[in-house]
Tab-separated table of C-alpha atoms and ligand atoms in Angstrom:
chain	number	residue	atom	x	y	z
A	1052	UNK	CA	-77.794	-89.233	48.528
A	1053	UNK	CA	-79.344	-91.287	45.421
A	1054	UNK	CA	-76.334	-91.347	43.369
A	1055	UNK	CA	-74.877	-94.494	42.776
A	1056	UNK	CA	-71.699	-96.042	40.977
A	1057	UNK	CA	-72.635	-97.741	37.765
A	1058	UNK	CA	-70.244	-100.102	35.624
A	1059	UNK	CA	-70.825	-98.560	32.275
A	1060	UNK	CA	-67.353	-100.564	30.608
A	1061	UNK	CA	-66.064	-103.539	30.963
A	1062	UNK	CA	-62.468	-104.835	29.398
A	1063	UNK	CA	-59.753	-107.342	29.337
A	1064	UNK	CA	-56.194	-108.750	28.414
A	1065	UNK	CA	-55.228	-112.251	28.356
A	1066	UNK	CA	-51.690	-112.372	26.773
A	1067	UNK	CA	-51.552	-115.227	24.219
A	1068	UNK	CA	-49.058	-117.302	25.640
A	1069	UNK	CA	-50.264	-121.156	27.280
A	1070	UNK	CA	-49.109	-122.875	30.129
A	1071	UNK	CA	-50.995	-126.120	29.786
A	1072	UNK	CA	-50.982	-128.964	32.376
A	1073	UNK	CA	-49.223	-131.134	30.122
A	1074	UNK	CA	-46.402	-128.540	29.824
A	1075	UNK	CA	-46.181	-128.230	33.534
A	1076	UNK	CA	-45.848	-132.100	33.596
A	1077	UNK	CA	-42.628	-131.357	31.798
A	1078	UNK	CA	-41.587	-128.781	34.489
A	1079	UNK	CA	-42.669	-131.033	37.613
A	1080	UNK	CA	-43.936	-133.968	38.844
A	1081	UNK	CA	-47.333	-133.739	38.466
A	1082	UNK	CA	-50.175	-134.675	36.174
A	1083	UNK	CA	-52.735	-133.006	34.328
A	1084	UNK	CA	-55.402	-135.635	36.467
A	1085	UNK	CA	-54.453	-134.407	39.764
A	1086	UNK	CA	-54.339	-130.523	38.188
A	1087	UNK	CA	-57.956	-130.873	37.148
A	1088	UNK	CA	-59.383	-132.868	39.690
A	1089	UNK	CA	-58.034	-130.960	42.716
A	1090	UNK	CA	-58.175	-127.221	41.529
A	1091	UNK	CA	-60.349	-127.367	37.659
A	1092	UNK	CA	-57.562	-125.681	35.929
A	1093	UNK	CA	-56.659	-127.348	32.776
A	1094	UNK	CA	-54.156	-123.758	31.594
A	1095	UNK	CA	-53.369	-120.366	32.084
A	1096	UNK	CA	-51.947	-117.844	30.512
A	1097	UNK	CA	-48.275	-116.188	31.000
A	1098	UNK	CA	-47.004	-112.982	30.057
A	1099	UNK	CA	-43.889	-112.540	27.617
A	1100	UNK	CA	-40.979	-112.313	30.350
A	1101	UNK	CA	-40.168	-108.898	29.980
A	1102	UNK	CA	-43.236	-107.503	30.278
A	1103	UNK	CA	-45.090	-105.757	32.978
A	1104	UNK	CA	-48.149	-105.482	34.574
A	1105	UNK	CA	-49.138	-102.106	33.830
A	1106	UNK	CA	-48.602	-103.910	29.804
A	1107	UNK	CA	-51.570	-106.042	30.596
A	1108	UNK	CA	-53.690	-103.325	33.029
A	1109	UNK	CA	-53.153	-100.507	30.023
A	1110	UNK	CA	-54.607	-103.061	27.440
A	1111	UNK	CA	-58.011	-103.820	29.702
A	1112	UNK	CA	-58.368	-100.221	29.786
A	1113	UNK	CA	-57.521	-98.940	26.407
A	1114	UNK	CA	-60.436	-101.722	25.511
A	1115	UNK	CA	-63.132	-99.501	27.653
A	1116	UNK	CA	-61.657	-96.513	25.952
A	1117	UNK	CA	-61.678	-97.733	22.589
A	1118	UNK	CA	-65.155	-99.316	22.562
A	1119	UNK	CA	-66.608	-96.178	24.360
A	1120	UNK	CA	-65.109	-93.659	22.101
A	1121	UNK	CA	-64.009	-91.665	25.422
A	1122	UNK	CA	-60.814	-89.435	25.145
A	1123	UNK	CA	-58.479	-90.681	27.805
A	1124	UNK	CA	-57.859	-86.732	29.234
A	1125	UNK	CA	-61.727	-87.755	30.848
A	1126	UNK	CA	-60.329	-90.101	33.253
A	1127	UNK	CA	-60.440	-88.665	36.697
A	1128	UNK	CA	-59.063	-91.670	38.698
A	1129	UNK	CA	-57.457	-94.770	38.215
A	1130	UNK	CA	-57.719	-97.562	40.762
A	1131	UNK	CA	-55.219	-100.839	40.058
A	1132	UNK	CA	-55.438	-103.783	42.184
A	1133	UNK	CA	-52.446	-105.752	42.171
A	1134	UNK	CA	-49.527	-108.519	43.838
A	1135	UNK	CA	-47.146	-107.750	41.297
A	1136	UNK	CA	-47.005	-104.067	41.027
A	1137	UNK	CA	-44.427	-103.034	38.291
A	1138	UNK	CA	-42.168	-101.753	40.635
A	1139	UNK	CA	-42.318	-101.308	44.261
A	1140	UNK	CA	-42.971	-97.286	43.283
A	1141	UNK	CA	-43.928	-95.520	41.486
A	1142	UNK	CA	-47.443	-97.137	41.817
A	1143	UNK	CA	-48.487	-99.370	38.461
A	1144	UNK	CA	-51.327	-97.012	38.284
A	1145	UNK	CA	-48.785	-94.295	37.402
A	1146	UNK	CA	-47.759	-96.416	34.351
A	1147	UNK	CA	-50.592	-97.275	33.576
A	1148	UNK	CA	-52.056	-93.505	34.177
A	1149	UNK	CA	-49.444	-92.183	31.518
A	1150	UNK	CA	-49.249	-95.137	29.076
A	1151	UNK	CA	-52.991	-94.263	28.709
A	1152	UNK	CA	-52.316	-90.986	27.995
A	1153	UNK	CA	-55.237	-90.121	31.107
A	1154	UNK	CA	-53.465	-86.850	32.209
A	1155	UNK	CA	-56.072	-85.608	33.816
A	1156	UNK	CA	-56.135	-88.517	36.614
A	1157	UNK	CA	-54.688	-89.582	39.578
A	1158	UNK	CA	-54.163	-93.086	40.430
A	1159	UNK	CA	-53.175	-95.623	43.491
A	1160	UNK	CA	-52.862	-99.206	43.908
A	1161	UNK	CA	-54.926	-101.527	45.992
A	1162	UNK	CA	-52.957	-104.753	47.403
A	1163	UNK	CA	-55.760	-106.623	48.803
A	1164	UNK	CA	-54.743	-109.907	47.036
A	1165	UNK	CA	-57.433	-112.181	45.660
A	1166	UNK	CA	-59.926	-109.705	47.234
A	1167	UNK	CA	-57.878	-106.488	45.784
A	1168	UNK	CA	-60.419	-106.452	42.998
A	1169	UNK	CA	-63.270	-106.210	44.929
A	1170	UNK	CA	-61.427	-103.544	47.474
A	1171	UNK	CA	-60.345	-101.425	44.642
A	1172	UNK	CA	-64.042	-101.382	43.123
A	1173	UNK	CA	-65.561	-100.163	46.369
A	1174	UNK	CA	-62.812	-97.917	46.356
A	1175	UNK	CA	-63.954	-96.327	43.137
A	1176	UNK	CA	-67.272	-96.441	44.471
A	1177	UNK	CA	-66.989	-94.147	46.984
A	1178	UNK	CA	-65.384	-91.472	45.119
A	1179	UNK	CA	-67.985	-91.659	42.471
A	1180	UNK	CA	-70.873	-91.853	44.973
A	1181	UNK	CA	-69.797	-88.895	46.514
A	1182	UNK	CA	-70.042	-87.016	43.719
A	1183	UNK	CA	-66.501	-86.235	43.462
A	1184	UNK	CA	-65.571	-88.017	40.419
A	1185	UNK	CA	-67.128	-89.060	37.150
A	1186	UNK	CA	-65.290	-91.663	35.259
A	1187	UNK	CA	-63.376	-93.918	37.405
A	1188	UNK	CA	-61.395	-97.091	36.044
A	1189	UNK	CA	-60.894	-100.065	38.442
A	1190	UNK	CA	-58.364	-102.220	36.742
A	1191	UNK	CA	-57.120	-106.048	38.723
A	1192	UNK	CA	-53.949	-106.832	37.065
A	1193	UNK	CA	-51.584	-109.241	38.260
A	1194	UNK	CA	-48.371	-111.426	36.836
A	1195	UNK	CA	-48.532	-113.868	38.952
A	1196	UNK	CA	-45.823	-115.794	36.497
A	1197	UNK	CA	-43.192	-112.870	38.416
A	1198	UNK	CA	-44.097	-114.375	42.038
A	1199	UNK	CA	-44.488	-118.541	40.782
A	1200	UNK	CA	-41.462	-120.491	41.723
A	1201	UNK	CA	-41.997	-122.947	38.573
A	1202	UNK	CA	-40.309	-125.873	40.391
A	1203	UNK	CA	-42.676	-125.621	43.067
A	1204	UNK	CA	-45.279	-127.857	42.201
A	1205	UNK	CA	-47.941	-126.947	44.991
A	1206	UNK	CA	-48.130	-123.370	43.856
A	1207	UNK	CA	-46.644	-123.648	40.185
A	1208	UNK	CA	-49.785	-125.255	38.864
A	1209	UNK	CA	-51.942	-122.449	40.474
A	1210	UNK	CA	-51.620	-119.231	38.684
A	1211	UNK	CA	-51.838	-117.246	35.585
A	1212	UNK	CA	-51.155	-113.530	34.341
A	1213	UNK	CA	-54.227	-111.005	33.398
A	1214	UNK	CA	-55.800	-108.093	33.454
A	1215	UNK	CA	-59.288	-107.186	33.451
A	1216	UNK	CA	-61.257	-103.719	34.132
A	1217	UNK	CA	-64.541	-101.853	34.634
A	1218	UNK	CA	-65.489	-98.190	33.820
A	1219	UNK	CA	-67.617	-96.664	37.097
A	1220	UNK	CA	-69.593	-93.270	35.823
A	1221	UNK	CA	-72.300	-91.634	38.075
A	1222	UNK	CA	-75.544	-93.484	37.503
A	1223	UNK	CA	-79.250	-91.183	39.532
A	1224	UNK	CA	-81.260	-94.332	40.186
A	1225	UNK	CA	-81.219	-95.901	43.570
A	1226	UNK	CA	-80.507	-99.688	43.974
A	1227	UNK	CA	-78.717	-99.589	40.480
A	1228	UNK	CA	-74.409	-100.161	40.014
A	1229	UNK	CA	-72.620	-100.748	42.833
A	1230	UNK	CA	-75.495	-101.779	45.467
A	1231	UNK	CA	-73.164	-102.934	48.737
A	1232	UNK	CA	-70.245	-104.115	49.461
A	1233	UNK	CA	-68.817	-106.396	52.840
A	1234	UNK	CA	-65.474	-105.960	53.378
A	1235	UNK	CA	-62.934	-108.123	55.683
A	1236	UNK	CA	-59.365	-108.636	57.021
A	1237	UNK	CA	-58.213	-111.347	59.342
A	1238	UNK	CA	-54.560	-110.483	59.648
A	1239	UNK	CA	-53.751	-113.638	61.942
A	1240	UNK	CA	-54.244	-115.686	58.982
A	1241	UNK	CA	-51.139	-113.909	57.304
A	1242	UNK	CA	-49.011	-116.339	57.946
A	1243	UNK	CA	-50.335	-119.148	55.830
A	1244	UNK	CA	-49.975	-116.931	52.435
A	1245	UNK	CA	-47.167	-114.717	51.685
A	1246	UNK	CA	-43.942	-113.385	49.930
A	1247	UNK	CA	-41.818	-112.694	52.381
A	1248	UNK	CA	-39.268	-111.327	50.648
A	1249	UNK	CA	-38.555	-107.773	48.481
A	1250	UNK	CA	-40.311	-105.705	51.334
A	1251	UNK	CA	-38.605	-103.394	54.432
A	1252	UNK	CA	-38.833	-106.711	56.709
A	1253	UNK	CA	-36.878	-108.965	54.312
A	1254	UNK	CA	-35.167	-106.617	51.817
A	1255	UNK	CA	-33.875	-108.350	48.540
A	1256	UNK	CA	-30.495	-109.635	49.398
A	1257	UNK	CA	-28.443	-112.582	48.042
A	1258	UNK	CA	-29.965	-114.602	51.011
A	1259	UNK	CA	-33.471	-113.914	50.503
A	1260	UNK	CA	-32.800	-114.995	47.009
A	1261	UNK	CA	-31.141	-118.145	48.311
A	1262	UNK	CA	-34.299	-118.631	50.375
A	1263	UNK	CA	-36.751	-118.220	47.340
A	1264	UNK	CA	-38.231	-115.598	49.518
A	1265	UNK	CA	-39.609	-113.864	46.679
A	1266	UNK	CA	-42.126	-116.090	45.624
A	1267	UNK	CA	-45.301	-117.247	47.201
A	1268	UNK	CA	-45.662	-119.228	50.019
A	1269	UNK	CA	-48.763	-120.594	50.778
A	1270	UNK	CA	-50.320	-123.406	53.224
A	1271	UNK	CA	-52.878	-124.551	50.479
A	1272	UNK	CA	-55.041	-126.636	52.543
A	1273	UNK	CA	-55.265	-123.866	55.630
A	1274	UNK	CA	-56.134	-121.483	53.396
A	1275	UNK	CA	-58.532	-123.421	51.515
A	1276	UNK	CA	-60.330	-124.387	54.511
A	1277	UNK	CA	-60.933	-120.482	55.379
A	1278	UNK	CA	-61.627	-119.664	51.985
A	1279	UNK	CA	-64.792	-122.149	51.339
A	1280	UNK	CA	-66.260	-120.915	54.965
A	1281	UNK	CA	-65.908	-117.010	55.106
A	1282	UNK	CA	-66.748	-116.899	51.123
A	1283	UNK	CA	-69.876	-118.051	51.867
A	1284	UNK	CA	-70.255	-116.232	55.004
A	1285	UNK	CA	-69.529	-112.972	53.314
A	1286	UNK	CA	-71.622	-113.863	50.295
A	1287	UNK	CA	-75.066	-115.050	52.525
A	1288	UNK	CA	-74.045	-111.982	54.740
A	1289	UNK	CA	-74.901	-109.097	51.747
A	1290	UNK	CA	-77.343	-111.175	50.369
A	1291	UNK	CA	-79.571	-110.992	53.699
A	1292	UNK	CA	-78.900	-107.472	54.455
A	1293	UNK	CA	-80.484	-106.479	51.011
A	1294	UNK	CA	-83.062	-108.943	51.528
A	1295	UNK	CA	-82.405	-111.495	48.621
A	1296	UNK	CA	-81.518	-114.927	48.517
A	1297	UNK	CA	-79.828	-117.124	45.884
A	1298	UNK	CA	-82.688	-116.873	43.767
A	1299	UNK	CA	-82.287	-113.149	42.953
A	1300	UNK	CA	-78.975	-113.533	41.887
A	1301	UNK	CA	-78.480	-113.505	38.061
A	1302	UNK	CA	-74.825	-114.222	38.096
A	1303	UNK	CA	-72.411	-114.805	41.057
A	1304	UNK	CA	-68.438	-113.956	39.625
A	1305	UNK	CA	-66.656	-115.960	42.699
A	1306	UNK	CA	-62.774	-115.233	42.658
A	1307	UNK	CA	-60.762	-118.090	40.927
A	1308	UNK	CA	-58.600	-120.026	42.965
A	1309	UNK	CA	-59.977	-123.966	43.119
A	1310	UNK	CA	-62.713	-124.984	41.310
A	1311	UNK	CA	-63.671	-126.988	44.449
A	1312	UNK	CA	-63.744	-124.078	46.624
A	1313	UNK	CA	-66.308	-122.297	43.642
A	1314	UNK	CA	-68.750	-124.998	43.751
A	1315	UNK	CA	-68.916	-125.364	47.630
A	1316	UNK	CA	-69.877	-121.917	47.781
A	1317	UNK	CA	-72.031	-122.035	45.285
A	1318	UNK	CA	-73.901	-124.609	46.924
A	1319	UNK	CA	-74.048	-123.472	50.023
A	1320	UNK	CA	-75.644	-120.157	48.434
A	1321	UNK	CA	-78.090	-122.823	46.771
A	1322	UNK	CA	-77.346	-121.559	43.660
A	1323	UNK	CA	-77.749	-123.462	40.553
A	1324	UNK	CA	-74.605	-124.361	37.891
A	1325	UNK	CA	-75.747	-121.431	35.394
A	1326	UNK	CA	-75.611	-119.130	38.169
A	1327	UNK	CA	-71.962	-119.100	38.812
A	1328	UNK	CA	-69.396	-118.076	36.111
A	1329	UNK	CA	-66.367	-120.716	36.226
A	1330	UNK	CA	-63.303	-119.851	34.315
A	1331	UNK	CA	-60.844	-121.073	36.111
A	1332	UNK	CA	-60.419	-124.236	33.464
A	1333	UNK	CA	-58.659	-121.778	31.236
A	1334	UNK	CA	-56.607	-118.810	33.318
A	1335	UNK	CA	-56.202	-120.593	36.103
A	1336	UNK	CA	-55.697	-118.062	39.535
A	1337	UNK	CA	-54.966	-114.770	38.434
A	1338	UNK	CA	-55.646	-112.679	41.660
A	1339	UNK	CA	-56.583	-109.253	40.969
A	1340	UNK	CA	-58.437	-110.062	37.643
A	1341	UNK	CA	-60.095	-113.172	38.651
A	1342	UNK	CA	-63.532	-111.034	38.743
A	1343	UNK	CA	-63.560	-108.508	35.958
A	1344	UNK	CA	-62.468	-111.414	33.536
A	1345	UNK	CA	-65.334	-113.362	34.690
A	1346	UNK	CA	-67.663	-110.148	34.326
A	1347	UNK	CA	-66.096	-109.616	31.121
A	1348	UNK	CA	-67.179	-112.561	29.646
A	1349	UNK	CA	-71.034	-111.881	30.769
A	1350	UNK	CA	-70.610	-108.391	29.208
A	1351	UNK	CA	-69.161	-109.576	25.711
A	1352	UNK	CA	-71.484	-112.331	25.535
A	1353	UNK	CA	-74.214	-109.850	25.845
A	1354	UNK	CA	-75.628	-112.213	28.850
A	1355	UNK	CA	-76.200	-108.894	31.266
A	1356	UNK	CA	-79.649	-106.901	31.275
A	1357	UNK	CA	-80.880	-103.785	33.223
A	1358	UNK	CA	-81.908	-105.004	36.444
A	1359	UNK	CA	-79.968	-108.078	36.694
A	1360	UNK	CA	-77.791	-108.625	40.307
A	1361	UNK	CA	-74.253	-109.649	40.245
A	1362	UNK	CA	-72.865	-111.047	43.582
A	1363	UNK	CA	-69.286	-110.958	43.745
A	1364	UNK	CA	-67.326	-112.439	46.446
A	1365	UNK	CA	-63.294	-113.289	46.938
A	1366	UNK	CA	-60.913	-114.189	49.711
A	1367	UNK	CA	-57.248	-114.170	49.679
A	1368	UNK	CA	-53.806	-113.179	51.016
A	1369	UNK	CA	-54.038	-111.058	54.919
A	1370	UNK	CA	-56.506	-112.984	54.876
A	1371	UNK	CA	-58.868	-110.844	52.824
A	1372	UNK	CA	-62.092	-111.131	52.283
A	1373	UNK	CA	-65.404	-109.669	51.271
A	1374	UNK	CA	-68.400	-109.365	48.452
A	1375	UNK	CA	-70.199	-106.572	46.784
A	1376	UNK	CA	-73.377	-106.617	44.831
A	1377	UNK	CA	-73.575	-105.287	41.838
A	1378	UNK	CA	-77.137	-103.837	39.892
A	1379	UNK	CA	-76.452	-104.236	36.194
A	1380	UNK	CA	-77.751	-100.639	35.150
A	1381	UNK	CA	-77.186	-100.675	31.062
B	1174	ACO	N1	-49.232	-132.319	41.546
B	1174	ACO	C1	-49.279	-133.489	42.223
B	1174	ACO	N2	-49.332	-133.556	43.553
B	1174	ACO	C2	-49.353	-132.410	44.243
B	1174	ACO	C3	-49.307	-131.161	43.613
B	1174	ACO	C4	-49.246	-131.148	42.205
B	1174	ACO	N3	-49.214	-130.008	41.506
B	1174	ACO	N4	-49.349	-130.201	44.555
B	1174	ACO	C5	-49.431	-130.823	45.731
B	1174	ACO	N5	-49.413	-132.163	45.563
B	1174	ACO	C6	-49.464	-133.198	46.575
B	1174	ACO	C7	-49.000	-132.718	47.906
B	1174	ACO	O1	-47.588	-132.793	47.997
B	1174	ACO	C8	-49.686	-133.688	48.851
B	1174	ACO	O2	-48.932	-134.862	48.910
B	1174	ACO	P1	-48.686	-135.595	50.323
B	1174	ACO	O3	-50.056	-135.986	50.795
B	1174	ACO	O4	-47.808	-136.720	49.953
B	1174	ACO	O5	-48.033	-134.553	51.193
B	1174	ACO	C9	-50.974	-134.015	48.119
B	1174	ACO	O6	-50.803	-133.579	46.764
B	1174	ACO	C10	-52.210	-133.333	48.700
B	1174	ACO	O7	-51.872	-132.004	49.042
B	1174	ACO	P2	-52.932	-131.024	49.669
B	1174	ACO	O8	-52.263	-129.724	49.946
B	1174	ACO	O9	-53.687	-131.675	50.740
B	1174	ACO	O10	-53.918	-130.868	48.427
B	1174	ACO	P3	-55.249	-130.090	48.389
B	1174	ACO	O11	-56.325	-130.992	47.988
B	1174	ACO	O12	-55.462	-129.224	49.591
B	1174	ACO	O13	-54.996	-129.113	47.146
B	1174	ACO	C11	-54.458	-126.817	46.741
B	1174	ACO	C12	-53.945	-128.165	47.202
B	1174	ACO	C13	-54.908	-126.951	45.300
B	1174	ACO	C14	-53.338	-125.815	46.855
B	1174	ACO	C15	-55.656	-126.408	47.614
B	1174	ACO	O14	-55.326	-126.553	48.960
B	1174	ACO	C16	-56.093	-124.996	47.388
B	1174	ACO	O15	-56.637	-124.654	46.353
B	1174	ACO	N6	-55.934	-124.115	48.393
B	1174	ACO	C17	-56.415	-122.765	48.330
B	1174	ACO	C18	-55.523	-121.908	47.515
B	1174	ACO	C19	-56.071	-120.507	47.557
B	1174	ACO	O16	-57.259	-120.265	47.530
B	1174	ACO	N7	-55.189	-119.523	47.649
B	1174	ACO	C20	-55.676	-118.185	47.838
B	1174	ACO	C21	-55.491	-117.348	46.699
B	1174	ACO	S1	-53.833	-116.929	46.344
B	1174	ACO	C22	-53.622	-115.255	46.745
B	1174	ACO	O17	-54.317	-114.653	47.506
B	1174	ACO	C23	-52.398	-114.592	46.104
């Protein structure tokens, strides 16, 4: 089978709205040192309150759309990875599917967390490998603002809202688009990050609300610890079974959750400070879209050619894990 899944589009939305450090001094007691030196993020965005996720995941897409010229009844499938769906169902691809006007397509959601991104592109993948479909969006979109109890101060400084998305079409050449992917789930590790609250197990009640069950919960250093080992694992793992090494990599797009936890990787993949795309300074740890924002900003800055390799690699919430290398193919 030589046909592959190429990334033809690439689009985002940031909403305008900044949450610096020095505003969440205001909120908590913390400082914008101990912000920047333990995670790199200096702000992040936040969504107006009454507005959704599907808001932010139509935006990325209409961007593809608009800068493609493609009529939206061409979309065959949409693919959302997300935390903070709209509503618990109908899916936020749904809303996203109609507020597109993409009647033609169906649509699920991926909840991988911090690795949904990279699920819901070899997702895509598949279905556009196999010949079944021919345009494909993958959108991460999360409002992580909806989920951040803002007088928590060890998970208030963390996060951001965003959306970012690719366009997959068919592409003939072997070793071009989507090249592999590695994907993982450790469900033991479940218990250090979590929302407890709004699903069957804890449905919303004045108690879980009491509890501040429906916000995140995490065991930061736990989950860091896991994060900087199987990152790399996962990263030096695809790498080796396409025979490449650091080297070969044009860009690596590392999900965004502690600048610290970016540059040990990166290291340990012996890769070089131009190699890895950082922009966790200014969103801060928006889950889903981490990725495609950081892929975005390659593609807009024109810094992508035919041939390059893209490594991608995330780890999150289940725990989740895994990579996928990418053959820039436009
Ligand atoms: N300001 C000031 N002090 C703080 C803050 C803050 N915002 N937050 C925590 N502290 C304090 C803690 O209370 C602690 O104080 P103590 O020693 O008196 O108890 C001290 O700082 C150190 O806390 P640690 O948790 O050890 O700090 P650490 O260096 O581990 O950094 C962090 C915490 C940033 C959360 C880090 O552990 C991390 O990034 N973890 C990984 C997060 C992650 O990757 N999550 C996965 C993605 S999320 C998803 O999937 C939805």
């Amino acid at each position: 089978m030589g046909r592959k899944a190429v990334v033809t589009g690439v689009g985002q939305y940031v909403p305008p709205g900044v949450l610096t450090n020095k505003d969440l001094e205001k909120m908590v007691d913390t400082s914008d040192e101990w912000i920047v030196t333990r995670t790199g993020i200096r702000e992040r965005h936040i969504l107006g309150k009454n507005l959704p996720t599907s808001y932010m995941g139509v935006r990325a897409a209409q961007m593809i759309l608009n800068e493609k010229n493609i009529d939206p009844l061409e979309i065959d499938m949409i693919v959302v990875a997300t935390v903070t769906p709209d509503m618990m169902f109908p899916n936020t691809a749904s809303r996203i599917q109609e507020k597109l006007g993409a009647k033609n397509a169906w649509g699920m959601d991926v909840n991988g967390a911090c690795t949904g991104f990279i699920y819901a592109l070899a997702t895509g993948a598949m279905f556009v490998e196999s010949g079944r479909y021919k345009k494909v969006l993958v959108i991460g979109a999360d409002k992580m603002s909806s989920i951040v109890d803002y007088t928590d101060r060890n998970n208030c400084v963390l996060f951001g809202d965003a959306a970012a998305a690719v366009l997959l079409e068919p592409g003939e050449e072997r070793d071009y688009g989507v090249v592999d992917f590695i994907l993982k789930t450790d469900g033991t590790g479940g218990k250090y990050l979590y929302m407890p609250g709004g699903g069957s197990l804890h449905p919303p009640s004045h108690e879980t609300v009491d509890k501040k069950m429906h916000f995140i919960h995490q065991e930061g250093r736990t989950v860091f610890k896991f994060a900087v080992t199987e990152m790399a694992n996962v990263s030096e793992e695809i790498l080796q079974k396409n025979g490449l090494s650091g080297t070969d990599i044009k860009y690596f797009i590392p999900h965004q959750a502690n600048l610290r936890i970016i540059d040990a990787t990166g290291k340990r993949l012996g890769l070089s400070d131009d190699q890895v795309v950082v922009n966790i300074d200014r969103y801060g740890n928006t889950t889903a879209a981490t990725i495609p924002l950081g892929l975005y900003e390659l593609y807009s800055q024109n810094k992508l050619q035919r041939g390059d390799y893209v490594l991608m690699a995330a780890f999150g919430a289940g725990f989740t894990w895994g990579s996928l290398l990418l053959r820039w193919a436009i």
